[in-house]
Tab-separated table of C-alpha atoms in Angstrom:
chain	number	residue	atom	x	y	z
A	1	UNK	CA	26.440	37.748	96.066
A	2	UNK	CA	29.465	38.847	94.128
A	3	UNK	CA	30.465	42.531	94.380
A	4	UNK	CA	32.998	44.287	92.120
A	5	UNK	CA	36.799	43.273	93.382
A	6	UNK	CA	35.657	39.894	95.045
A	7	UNK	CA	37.933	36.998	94.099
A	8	UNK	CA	36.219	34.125	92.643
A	9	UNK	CA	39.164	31.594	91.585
A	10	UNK	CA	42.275	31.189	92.016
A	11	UNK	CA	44.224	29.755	88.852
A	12	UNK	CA	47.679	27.763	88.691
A	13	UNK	CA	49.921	26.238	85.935
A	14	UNK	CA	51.257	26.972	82.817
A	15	UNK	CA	51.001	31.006	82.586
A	16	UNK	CA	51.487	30.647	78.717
A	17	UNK	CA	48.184	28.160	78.256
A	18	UNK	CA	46.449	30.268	81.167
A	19	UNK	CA	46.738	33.119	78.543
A	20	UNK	CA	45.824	31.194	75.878
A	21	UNK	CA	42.403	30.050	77.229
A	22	UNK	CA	41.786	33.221	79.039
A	23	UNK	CA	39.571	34.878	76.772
A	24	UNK	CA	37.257	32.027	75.797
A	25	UNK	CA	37.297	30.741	79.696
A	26	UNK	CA	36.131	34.196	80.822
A	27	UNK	CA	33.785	34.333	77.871
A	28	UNK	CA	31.832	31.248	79.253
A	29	UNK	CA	32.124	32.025	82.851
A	30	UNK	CA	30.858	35.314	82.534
A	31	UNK	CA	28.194	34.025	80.363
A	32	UNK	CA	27.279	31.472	82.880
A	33	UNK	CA	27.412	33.355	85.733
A	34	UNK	CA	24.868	35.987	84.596
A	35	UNK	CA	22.155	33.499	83.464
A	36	UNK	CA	22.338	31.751	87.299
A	37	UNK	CA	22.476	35.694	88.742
A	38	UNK	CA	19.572	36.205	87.034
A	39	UNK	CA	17.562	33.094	87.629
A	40	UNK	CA	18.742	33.696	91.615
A	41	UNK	CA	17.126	36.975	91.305
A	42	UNK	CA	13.674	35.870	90.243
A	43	UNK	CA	13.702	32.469	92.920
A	44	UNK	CA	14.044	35.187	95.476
A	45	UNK	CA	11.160	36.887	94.107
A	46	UNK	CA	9.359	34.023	94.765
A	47	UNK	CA	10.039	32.850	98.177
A	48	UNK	CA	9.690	28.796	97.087
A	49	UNK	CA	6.068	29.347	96.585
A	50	UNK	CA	6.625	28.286	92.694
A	51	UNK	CA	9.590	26.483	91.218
A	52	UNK	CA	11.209	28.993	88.275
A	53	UNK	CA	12.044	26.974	85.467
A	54	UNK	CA	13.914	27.663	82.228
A	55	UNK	CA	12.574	27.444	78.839
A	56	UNK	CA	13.811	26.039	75.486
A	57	UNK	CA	14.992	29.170	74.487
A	58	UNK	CA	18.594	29.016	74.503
A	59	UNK	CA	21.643	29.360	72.267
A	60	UNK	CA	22.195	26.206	69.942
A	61	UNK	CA	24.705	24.095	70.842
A	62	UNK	CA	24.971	25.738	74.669
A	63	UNK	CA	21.299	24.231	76.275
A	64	UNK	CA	23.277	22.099	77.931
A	65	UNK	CA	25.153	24.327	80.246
A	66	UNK	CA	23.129	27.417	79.991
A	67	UNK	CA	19.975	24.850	81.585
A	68	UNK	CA	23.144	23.926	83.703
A	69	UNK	CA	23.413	27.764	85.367
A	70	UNK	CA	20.471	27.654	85.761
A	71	UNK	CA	20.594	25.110	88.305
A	72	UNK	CA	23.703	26.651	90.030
A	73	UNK	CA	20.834	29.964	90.511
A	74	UNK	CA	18.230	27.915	92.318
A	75	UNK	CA	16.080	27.058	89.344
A	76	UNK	CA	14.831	23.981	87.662
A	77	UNK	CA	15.284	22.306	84.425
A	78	UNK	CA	12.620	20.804	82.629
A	79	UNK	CA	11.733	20.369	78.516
A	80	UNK	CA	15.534	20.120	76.945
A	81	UNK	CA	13.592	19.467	74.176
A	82	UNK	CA	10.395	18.528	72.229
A	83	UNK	CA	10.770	15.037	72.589
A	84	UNK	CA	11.157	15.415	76.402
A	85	UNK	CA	7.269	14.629	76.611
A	86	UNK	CA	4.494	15.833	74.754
A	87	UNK	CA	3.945	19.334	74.536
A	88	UNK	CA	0.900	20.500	72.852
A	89	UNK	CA	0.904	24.349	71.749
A	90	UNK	CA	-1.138	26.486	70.439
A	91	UNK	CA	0.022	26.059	67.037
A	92	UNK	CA	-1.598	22.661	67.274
A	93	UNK	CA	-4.774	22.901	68.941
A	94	UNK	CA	-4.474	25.930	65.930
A	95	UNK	CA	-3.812	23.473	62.826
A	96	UNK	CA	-6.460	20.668	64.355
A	97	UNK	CA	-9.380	22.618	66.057
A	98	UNK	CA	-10.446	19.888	68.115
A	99	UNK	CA	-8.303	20.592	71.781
A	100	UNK	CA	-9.904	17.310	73.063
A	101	UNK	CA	-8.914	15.026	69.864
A	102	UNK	CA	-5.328	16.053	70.388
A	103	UNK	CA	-5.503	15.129	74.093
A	104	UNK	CA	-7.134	12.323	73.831
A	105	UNK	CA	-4.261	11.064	70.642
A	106	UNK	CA	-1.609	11.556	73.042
A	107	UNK	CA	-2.943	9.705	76.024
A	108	UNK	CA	-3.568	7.152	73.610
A	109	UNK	CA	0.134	7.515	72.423
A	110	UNK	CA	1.280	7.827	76.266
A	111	UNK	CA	0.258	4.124	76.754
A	112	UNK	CA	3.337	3.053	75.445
A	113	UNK	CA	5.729	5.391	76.832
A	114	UNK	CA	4.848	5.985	79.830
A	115	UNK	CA	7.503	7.751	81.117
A	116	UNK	CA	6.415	10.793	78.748
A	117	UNK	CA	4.259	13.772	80.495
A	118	UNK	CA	1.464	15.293	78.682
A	119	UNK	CA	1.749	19.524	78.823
A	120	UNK	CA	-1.177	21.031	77.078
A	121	UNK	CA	-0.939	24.499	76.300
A	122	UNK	CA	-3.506	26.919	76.972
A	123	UNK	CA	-4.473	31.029	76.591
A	124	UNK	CA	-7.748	30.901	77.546
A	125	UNK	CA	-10.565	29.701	80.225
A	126	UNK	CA	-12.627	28.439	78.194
A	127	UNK	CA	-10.251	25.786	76.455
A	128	UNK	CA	-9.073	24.825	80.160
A	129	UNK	CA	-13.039	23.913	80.508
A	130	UNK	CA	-13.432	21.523	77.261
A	131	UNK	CA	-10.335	19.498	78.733
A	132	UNK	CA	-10.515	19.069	82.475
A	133	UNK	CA	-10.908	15.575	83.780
A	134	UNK	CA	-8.517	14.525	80.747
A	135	UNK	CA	-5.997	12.149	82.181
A	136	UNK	CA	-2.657	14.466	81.092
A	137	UNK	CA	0.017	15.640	83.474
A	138	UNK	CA	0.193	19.467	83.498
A	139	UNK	CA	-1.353	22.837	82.254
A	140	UNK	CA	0.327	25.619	80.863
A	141	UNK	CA	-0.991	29.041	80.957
A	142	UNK	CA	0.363	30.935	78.167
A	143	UNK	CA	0.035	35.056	78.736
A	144	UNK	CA	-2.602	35.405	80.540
A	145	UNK	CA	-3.783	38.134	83.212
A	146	UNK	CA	-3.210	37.455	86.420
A	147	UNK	CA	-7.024	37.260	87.654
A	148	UNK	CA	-7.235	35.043	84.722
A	149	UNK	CA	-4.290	32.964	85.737
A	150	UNK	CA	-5.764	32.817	89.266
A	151	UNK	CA	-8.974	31.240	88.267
A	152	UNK	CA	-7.488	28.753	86.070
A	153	UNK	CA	-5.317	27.360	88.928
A	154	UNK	CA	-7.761	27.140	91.169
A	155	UNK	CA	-9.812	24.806	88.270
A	156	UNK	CA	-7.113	22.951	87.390
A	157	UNK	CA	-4.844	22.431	90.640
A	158	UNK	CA	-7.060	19.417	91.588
A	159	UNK	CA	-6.198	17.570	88.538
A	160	UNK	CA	-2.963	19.078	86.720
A	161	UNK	CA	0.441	20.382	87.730
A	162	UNK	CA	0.391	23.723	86.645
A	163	UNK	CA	2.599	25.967	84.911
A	164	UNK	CA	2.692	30.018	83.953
A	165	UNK	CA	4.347	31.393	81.078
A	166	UNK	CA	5.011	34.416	78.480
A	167	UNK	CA	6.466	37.712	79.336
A	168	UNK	CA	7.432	36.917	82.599
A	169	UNK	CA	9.497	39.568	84.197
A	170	UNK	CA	10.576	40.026	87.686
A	171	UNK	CA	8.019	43.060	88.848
A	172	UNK	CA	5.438	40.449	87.801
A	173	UNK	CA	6.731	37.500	89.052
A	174	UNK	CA	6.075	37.753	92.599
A	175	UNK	CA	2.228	38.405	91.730
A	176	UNK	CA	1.941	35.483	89.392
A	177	UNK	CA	3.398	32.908	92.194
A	178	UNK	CA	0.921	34.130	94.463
A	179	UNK	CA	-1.821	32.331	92.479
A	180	UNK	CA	-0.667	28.811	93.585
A	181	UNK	CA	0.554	28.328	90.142
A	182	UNK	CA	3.342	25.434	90.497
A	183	UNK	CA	5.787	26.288	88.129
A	184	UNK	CA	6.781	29.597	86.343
A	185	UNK	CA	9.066	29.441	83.142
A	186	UNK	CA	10.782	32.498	82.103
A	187	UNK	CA	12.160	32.616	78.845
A	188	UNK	CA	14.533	35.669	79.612
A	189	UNK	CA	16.740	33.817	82.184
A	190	UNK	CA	18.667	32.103	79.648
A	191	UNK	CA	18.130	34.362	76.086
A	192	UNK	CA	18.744	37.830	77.914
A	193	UNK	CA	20.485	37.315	81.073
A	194	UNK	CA	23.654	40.009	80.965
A	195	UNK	CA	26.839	38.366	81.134
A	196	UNK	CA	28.821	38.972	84.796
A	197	UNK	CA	31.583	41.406	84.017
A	198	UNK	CA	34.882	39.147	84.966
A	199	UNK	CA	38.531	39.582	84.521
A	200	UNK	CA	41.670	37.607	85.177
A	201	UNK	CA	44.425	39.540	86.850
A	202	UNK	CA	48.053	38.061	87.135
């Protein structure tokens, strides 16, 4: 764990250039260093009974190494982006009605790329019970309670990876891995974390 006055790095060269990137160096480092602080903070929460993940939720153009700090805090990557797998939200079982008929289109679809998951996207029990037995990869609980979120593990654990999500903060973490839920993605590790107050001295 950092404290305030610890030294971190140790710079050499060309003073004039180490001034000239200073700002924009520290900018990034700081930045960096708070998202993996943050992650760290909720894998201890934790205690490896569920893998934290990040989310898509990032800054354009920086997923890349803000998924990256992530890492460096203990947590996982997973879902760079839409095309990653197929990830079926709410906002399409919403638009189709039918939760089954979109399954059952992307197994269909999944024949010939196999190397695609299928996520399906759930907030409630009772959509969880039209779809198990499905042949897709994982289930993602979307906001729900955590007696809710309890049940629906134990339904789906046999068949699915499963997955927690929405508001996740760390007094609630620790409660929501102690469901048996496999993976927990928390938004706020990579769109709020605080940047880590750095300076270079000379």
């Amino acid at each position: 764990k950092i404290k305030k006055g610890d030294l971190i790095a140790i710079l050499e060269g060309n003073i004039k250039n180490i001034l000239i990137a200073e700002r924009v160096a520290l900018n990034f480092l700081s930045h960096i260093s708070g998202i993996a602080s943050k992650t760290y903070s909720f894998v201890k929460k934790v205690n490896k009974r569920s893998k934290i993940c990040c989310t898509r939720k990032t800054i354009p153009n920086l997923r890349v190494i803000q998924k990256y700090a992530v890492k460096l805090g203990g947590g996982e990557n997973h879902r760079f982006n839409l095309s990653d797998e197929y990830l079926i939200k709410d906002n399409h079982i919403a638009a189709n009605k039918d939760i089954r008929e979109i399954i059952i289109k992307a197994i269909k679809s999944k024949k010939t790329k196999k190397t695609k998951k299928i996520t399906v996207e759930i907030d409630n029990l009772n959509q969880l019970k039209k779809i198990i037995g499905l042949k897709f990869d994982r289930v993602l609980f979307d906001n729900m309670n955590i007696k809710s979120l309890g049940r629906g593990v134990r339904m789906a654990k046999k068949y699915y990876e499963t997955e927690a999500s929405g508001n996740i903060t760390l007094k609630t973490v620790k409660n929501i891995s102690k469901t048996g839920v496999d993976r927990i993605s928390v938004g706020s590790i990579t769109h709020s974390a605080p940047a880590l107050d750095l300076k270079l001295e000379l």
